[in-house]
Amino acid sequence: MNNTKTDFRSTRLQKLSKNAWITTIIFKWLAWAAALAFIIIGFILVSKGEKASGTAIITSAGDALLGSFIILLLEYILKELKEGNTPFTYKNADRVRNIARLQLGLFIWTIVRELLWPETLDLSEFAVTTENGGLVIARTEISFTPLLVCFIIYVLAFVFEYGVRLQQQADETL
């Protein structure tokens, strides 16, 4: 009876993994298509003389590309689960670590983009007039939440490595 529950959970996990795997493939292609569209539209705007708007759109392609590589690594992990393999492998631990690195890259890219291309923002939406007639312009806020997510994912990579060691010990005792 215990084997039946294990088989059911394994089959259910494989079905969920297959659905998630298919979803990552769709999102990966959408991210690549969005990046390509951002680049094309950006160059069209730059060629029409709208350098600020074009540059803003082109730099958004970097976000989409880094995001697509994160999705690609998730796709590899889910593919192994879909095939019924254990998630606790050194390859998957490296993939999770690379996801953390890409998340860190995305965080750094956001800061660099904000510092190097401040003219890409339409600041008219963010301008506020104070009581004494001064003008305060608020730039796009740089959030440190992605940095926290990066550290959490990096810790998860260590959990995966620990899972690999436990799995190896369990296999050796059998």
PDB file of C-alpha atoms in Angstrom:
ATOM      1  CA  MET A   1       0.000   0.000   0.000  1.00  0.00           C
ATOM      2  CA  ASN A   2       2.873   2.347   0.755  1.00  0.00           C
ATOM      3  CA  ASN A   3       4.310   1.727  -2.735  1.00  0.00           C
ATOM      4  CA  THR A   4       0.989   2.726  -4.308  1.00  0.00           C
ATOM      5  CA  LYS A   5       1.051   6.075  -2.524  1.00  0.00           C
ATOM      6  CA  THR A   6       4.646   6.627  -3.607  1.00  0.00           C
ATOM      7  CA  ASP A   7       3.817   5.714  -7.213  1.00  0.00           C
ATOM      8  CA  PHE A   8       0.785   8.008  -7.170  1.00  0.00           C
ATOM      9  CA  ARG A   9       2.822  10.902  -5.803  1.00  0.00           C
ATOM     10  CA  SER A  10       5.581  10.243  -8.315  1.00  0.00           C
ATOM     11  CA  THR A  11       3.117  10.158 -11.216  1.00  0.00           C
ATOM     12  CA  ARG A  12       1.389  13.282  -9.935  1.00  0.00           C
ATOM     13  CA  LEU A  13       4.750  15.029  -9.533  1.00  0.00           C
ATOM     14  CA  GLN A  14       5.708  14.044 -13.060  1.00  0.00           C
ATOM     15  CA  LYS A  15       2.442  15.458 -14.456  1.00  0.00           C
ATOM     16  CA  LEU A  16       2.902  18.704 -12.538  1.00  0.00           C
ATOM     17  CA  SER A  17       6.516  18.883 -13.694  1.00  0.00           C
ATOM     18  CA  LYS A  18       5.461  18.296 -17.298  1.00  0.00           C
ATOM     19  CA  ASN A  19       2.910  21.131 -17.125  1.00  0.00           C
ATOM     20  CA  ALA A  20       5.439  23.450 -15.484  1.00  0.00           C
ATOM     21  CA  TRP A  21       8.070  22.430 -18.062  1.00  0.00           C
ATOM     22  CA  ILE A  22       5.721  23.271 -20.936  1.00  0.00           C
ATOM     23  CA  THR A  23       4.918  26.597 -19.261  1.00  0.00           C
ATOM     24  CA  THR A  24       8.616  27.476 -18.971  1.00  0.00           C
ATOM     25  CA  ILE A  25       9.104  26.731 -22.664  1.00  0.00           C
ATOM     26  CA  ILE A  26       6.256  29.092 -23.553  1.00  0.00           C
ATOM     27  CA  PHE A  27       7.560  31.839 -21.251  1.00  0.00           C
ATOM     28  CA  LYS A  28      11.108  31.398 -22.569  1.00  0.00           C
ATOM     29  CA  TRP A  29       9.970  31.927 -26.153  1.00  0.00           C
ATOM     30  CA  LEU A  30       7.784  34.868 -25.125  1.00  0.00           C
ATOM     31  CA  ALA A  31      10.755  36.475 -23.345  1.00  0.00           C
ATOM     32  CA  TRP A  32      12.993  36.007 -26.382  1.00  0.00           C
ATOM     33  CA  ALA A  33      10.286  37.387 -28.674  1.00  0.00           C
ATOM     34  CA  ALA A  34       9.805  40.372 -26.347  1.00  0.00           C
ATOM     35  CA  ALA A  35      13.560  41.047 -26.294  1.00  0.00           C
ATOM     36  CA  LEU A  36      13.704  40.937 -30.087  1.00  0.00           C
ATOM     37  CA  ALA A  37      10.653  43.201 -30.343  1.00  0.00           C
ATOM     38  CA  PHE A  38      12.195  45.663 -27.859  1.00  0.00           C
ATOM     39  CA  ILE A  39      15.391  45.805 -29.894  1.00  0.00           C
ATOM     40  CA  ILE A  40      13.590  46.296 -33.219  1.00  0.00           C
ATOM     41  CA  ILE A  41      11.170  48.926 -31.885  1.00  0.00           C
ATOM     42  CA  GLY A  42      14.026  50.683 -30.070  1.00  0.00           C
ATOM     43  CA  PHE A  43      16.138  50.919 -33.222  1.00  0.00           C
ATOM     44  CA  ILE A  44      13.148  52.175 -35.200  1.00  0.00           C
ATOM     45  CA  LEU A  45      12.566  54.912 -32.606  1.00  0.00           C
ATOM     46  CA  VAL A  46      16.262  55.847 -32.541  1.00  0.00           C
ATOM     47  CA  SER A  47      16.334  56.060 -36.342  1.00  0.00           C
ATOM     48  CA  LYS A  48      13.318  58.393 -36.222  1.00  0.00           C
ATOM     49  CA  GLY A  49      15.205  60.712 -33.872  1.00  0.00           C
ATOM     50  CA  GLU A  50      13.572  59.628 -30.619  1.00  0.00           C
ATOM     51  CA  LYS A  51      16.842  58.600 -28.980  1.00  0.00           C
ATOM     52  CA  ALA A  52      15.622  58.669 -25.364  1.00  0.00           C
ATOM     53  CA  SER A  53      12.551  56.522 -25.989  1.00  0.00           C
ATOM     54  CA  GLY A  54      14.449  54.149 -28.260  1.00  0.00           C
ATOM     55  CA  THR A  55      17.258  53.681 -25.764  1.00  0.00           C
ATOM     56  CA  ALA A  56      14.761  52.991 -22.972  1.00  0.00           C
ATOM     57  CA  ILE A  57      13.106  50.280 -25.013  1.00  0.00           C
ATOM     58  CA  ILE A  58      16.407  48.731 -26.123  1.00  0.00           C
ATOM     59  CA  THR A  59      17.663  48.523 -22.530  1.00  0.00           C
ATOM     60  CA  SER A  60      14.458  46.692 -21.610  1.00  0.00           C
ATOM     61  CA  ALA A  61      15.621  43.924 -23.927  1.00  0.00           C
ATOM     62  CA  GLY A  62      18.397  43.193 -21.414  1.00  0.00           C
ATOM     63  CA  ASP A  63      15.810  42.509 -18.721  1.00  0.00           C
ATOM     64  CA  ALA A  64      13.928  40.154 -21.015  1.00  0.00           C
ATOM     65  CA  LEU A  65      17.094  38.296 -22.041  1.00  0.00           C
ATOM     66  CA  LEU A  66      18.354  37.793 -18.492  1.00  0.00           C
ATOM     67  CA  GLY A  67      14.877  36.650 -17.474  1.00  0.00           C
ATOM     68  CA  SER A  68      14.781  34.189 -20.366  1.00  0.00           C
ATOM     69  CA  PHE A  69      18.032  32.585 -19.230  1.00  0.00           C
ATOM     70  CA  ILE A  70      16.596  32.156 -15.725  1.00  0.00           C
ATOM     71  CA  ILE A  71      13.558  30.484 -17.281  1.00  0.00           C
ATOM     72  CA  LEU A  72      15.838  28.292 -19.410  1.00  0.00           C
ATOM     73  CA  LEU A  73      17.611  26.964 -16.313  1.00  0.00           C
ATOM     74  CA  LEU A  74      14.258  26.282 -14.654  1.00  0.00           C
ATOM     75  CA  GLU A  75      13.223  24.437 -17.793  1.00  0.00           C
ATOM     76  CA  TYR A  76      16.225  22.091 -17.488  1.00  0.00           C
ATOM     77  CA  ILE A  77      15.438  21.325 -13.844  1.00  0.00           C
ATOM     78  CA  LEU A  78      11.768  20.665 -14.596  1.00  0.00           C
ATOM     79  CA  LYS A  79      12.658  18.465 -17.568  1.00  0.00           C
ATOM     80  CA  GLU A  80      14.580  16.136 -15.278  1.00  0.00           C
ATOM     81  CA  LEU A  81      11.658  16.017 -12.841  1.00  0.00           C
ATOM     82  CA  LYS A  82       9.271  15.344 -15.710  1.00  0.00           C
ATOM     83  CA  GLU A  83      11.373  12.358 -16.726  1.00  0.00           C
ATOM     84  CA  GLY A  84      11.170  10.986 -13.181  1.00  0.00           C
ATOM     85  CA  ASN A  85      14.750  11.784 -12.185  1.00  0.00           C
ATOM     86  CA  THR A  86      15.660  13.111  -8.783  1.00  0.00           C
ATOM     87  CA  PRO A  87      16.038  16.888  -8.521  1.00  0.00           C
ATOM     88  CA  PHE A  88      19.008  16.437  -6.182  1.00  0.00           C
ATOM     89  CA  THR A  89      21.912  16.345  -8.607  1.00  0.00           C
ATOM     90  CA  TYR A  90      25.053  18.435  -8.769  1.00  0.00           C
ATOM     91  CA  LYS A  91      23.897  19.728 -12.169  1.00  0.00           C
ATOM     92  CA  ASN A  92      20.680  21.058 -10.647  1.00  0.00           C
ATOM     93  CA  ALA A  93      22.575  22.564  -7.717  1.00  0.00           C
ATOM     94  CA  ASP A  94      24.769  24.372 -10.258  1.00  0.00           C
ATOM     95  CA  ARG A  95      21.677  25.458 -12.178  1.00  0.00           C
ATOM     96  CA  VAL A  96      20.095  26.910  -9.048  1.00  0.00           C
ATOM     97  CA  ARG A  97      23.370  28.691  -8.264  1.00  0.00           C
ATOM     98  CA  ASN A  98      23.425  30.080 -11.824  1.00  0.00           C
ATOM     99  CA  ILE A  99      19.837  31.279 -11.396  1.00  0.00           C
ATOM    100  CA  ALA A 100      21.026  33.208  -8.323  1.00  0.00           C
ATOM    101  CA  ARG A 101      23.893  34.676 -10.339  1.00  0.00           C
ATOM    102  CA  LEU A 102      21.559  35.712 -13.147  1.00  0.00           C
ATOM    103  CA  GLN A 103      19.229  37.290 -10.590  1.00  0.00           C
ATOM    104  CA  LEU A 104      22.210  39.216  -9.237  1.00  0.00           C
ATOM    105  CA  GLY A 105      23.083  40.229 -12.798  1.00  0.00           C
ATOM    106  CA  LEU A 106      19.533  41.434 -13.312  1.00  0.00           C
ATOM    107  CA  PHE A 107      19.777  43.511 -10.134  1.00  0.00           C
ATOM    108  CA  ILE A 108      23.108  45.027 -11.212  1.00  0.00           C
ATOM    109  CA  TRP A 109      21.783  45.635 -14.743  1.00  0.00           C
ATOM    110  CA  THR A 110      18.841  47.564 -13.292  1.00  0.00           C
ATOM    111  CA  ILE A 111      21.154  49.820 -11.295  1.00  0.00           C
ATOM    112  CA  VAL A 112      23.518  50.362 -14.234  1.00  0.00           C
ATOM    113  CA  ARG A 113      20.605  51.142 -16.518  1.00  0.00           C
ATOM    114  CA  GLU A 114      19.242  53.709 -14.066  1.00  0.00           C
ATOM    115  CA  LEU A 115      22.645  55.347 -13.567  1.00  0.00           C
ATOM    116  CA  LEU A 116      23.804  55.406 -17.186  1.00  0.00           C
ATOM    117  CA  TRP A 117      20.569  56.222 -18.954  1.00  0.00           C
ATOM    118  CA  PRO A 118      18.604  58.574 -16.719  1.00  0.00           C
ATOM    119  CA  GLU A 119      17.344  60.401 -19.802  1.00  0.00           C
ATOM    120  CA  THR A 120      15.401  57.327 -20.822  1.00  0.00           C
ATOM    121  CA  LEU A 121      12.762  58.077 -18.223  1.00  0.00           C
ATOM    122  CA  ASP A 122       9.765  60.227 -18.950  1.00  0.00           C
ATOM    123  CA  LEU A 123      10.203  62.398 -15.879  1.00  0.00           C
ATOM    124  CA  SER A 124       7.119  64.511 -16.533  1.00  0.00           C
ATOM    125  CA  GLU A 125       5.008  61.842 -14.818  1.00  0.00           C
ATOM    126  CA  PHE A 126       7.172  61.950 -11.704  1.00  0.00           C
ATOM    127  CA  ALA A 127       7.601  65.703 -11.298  1.00  0.00           C
ATOM    128  CA  VAL A 128       6.034  67.192  -8.195  1.00  0.00           C
ATOM    129  CA  THR A 129       5.814  70.896  -7.371  1.00  0.00           C
ATOM    130  CA  THR A 130       6.452  71.747  -3.742  1.00  0.00           C
ATOM    131  CA  GLU A 131       4.722  74.505  -1.756  1.00  0.00           C
ATOM    132  CA  ASN A 132       7.578  76.959  -2.220  1.00  0.00           C
ATOM    133  CA  GLY A 133       7.530  76.449  -5.985  1.00  0.00           C
ATOM    134  CA  GLY A 134      10.469  74.029  -6.147  1.00  0.00           C
ATOM    135  CA  LEU A 135      10.389  71.048  -8.431  1.00  0.00           C
ATOM    136  CA  VAL A 136      11.155  67.578  -7.126  1.00  0.00           C
ATOM    137  CA  ILE A 137      11.732  64.889  -9.684  1.00  0.00           C
ATOM    138  CA  ALA A 138      11.465  61.294  -8.482  1.00  0.00           C
ATOM    139  CA  ARG A 139      13.408  58.728 -10.473  1.00  0.00           C
ATOM    140  CA  THR A 140      12.374  55.144 -10.829  1.00  0.00           C
ATOM    141  CA  GLU A 141      12.856  53.429  -7.499  1.00  0.00           C
ATOM    142  CA  ILE A 142      15.581  50.815  -7.309  1.00  0.00           C
ATOM    143  CA  SER A 143      14.277  47.990  -5.157  1.00  0.00           C
ATOM    144  CA  PHE A 144      16.583  45.742  -3.155  1.00  0.00           C
ATOM    145  CA  THR A 145      14.024  42.929  -3.132  1.00  0.00           C
ATOM    146  CA  PRO A 146      15.709  41.197  -6.121  1.00  0.00           C
ATOM    147  CA  LEU A 147      18.945  41.158  -4.133  1.00  0.00           C
ATOM    148  CA  LEU A 148      17.173  39.408  -1.265  1.00  0.00           C
ATOM    149  CA  VAL A 149      15.656  36.924  -3.718  1.00  0.00           C
ATOM    150  CA  CYS A 150      19.144  36.328  -5.096  1.00  0.00           C
ATOM    151  CA  PHE A 151      20.461  35.403  -1.649  1.00  0.00           C
ATOM    152  CA  ILE A 152      17.488  33.110  -1.003  1.00  0.00           C
ATOM    153  CA  ILE A 153      18.052  31.299  -4.305  1.00  0.00           C
ATOM    154  CA  TYR A 154      21.760  31.002  -3.539  1.00  0.00           C
ATOM    155  CA  VAL A 155      20.937  29.374  -0.191  1.00  0.00           C
ATOM    156  CA  LEU A 156      18.613  27.011  -2.083  1.00  0.00           C
ATOM    157  CA  ALA A 157      21.619  25.919  -4.152  1.00  0.00           C
ATOM    158  CA  PHE A 158      23.306  24.814  -0.923  1.00  0.00           C
ATOM    159  CA  VAL A 159      20.138  22.942   0.043  1.00  0.00           C
ATOM    160  CA  PHE A 160      20.277  21.138  -3.317  1.00  0.00           C
ATOM    161  CA  GLU A 161      23.912  20.185  -2.710  1.00  0.00           C
ATOM    162  CA  TYR A 162      23.021  18.880   0.733  1.00  0.00           C
ATOM    163  CA  GLY A 163      20.171  16.901  -0.847  1.00  0.00           C
ATOM    164  CA  VAL A 164      22.664  15.350  -3.288  1.00  0.00           C
ATOM    165  CA  ARG A 165      24.891  14.251  -0.407  1.00  0.00           C
ATOM    166  CA  LEU A 166      21.941  12.789   1.500  1.00  0.00           C
ATOM    167  CA  GLN A 167      20.767  10.979  -1.633  1.00  0.00           C
ATOM    168  CA  GLN A 168      24.244   9.530  -2.185  1.00  0.00           C
ATOM    169  CA  GLN A 169      24.402   8.353   1.443  1.00  0.00           C
ATOM    170  CA  ALA A 170      20.971   6.751   1.128  1.00  0.00           C
ATOM    171  CA  ASP A 171      21.986   5.015  -2.108  1.00  0.00           C
ATOM    172  CA  GLU A 172      25.174   3.685  -0.495  1.00  0.00           C
ATOM    173  CA  THR A 173      23.295   2.195   2.443  1.00  0.00           C
ATOM    174  CA  LEU A 174      20.995   0.260   0.109  1.00  0.00           C
TER     175      LEU A 174
END
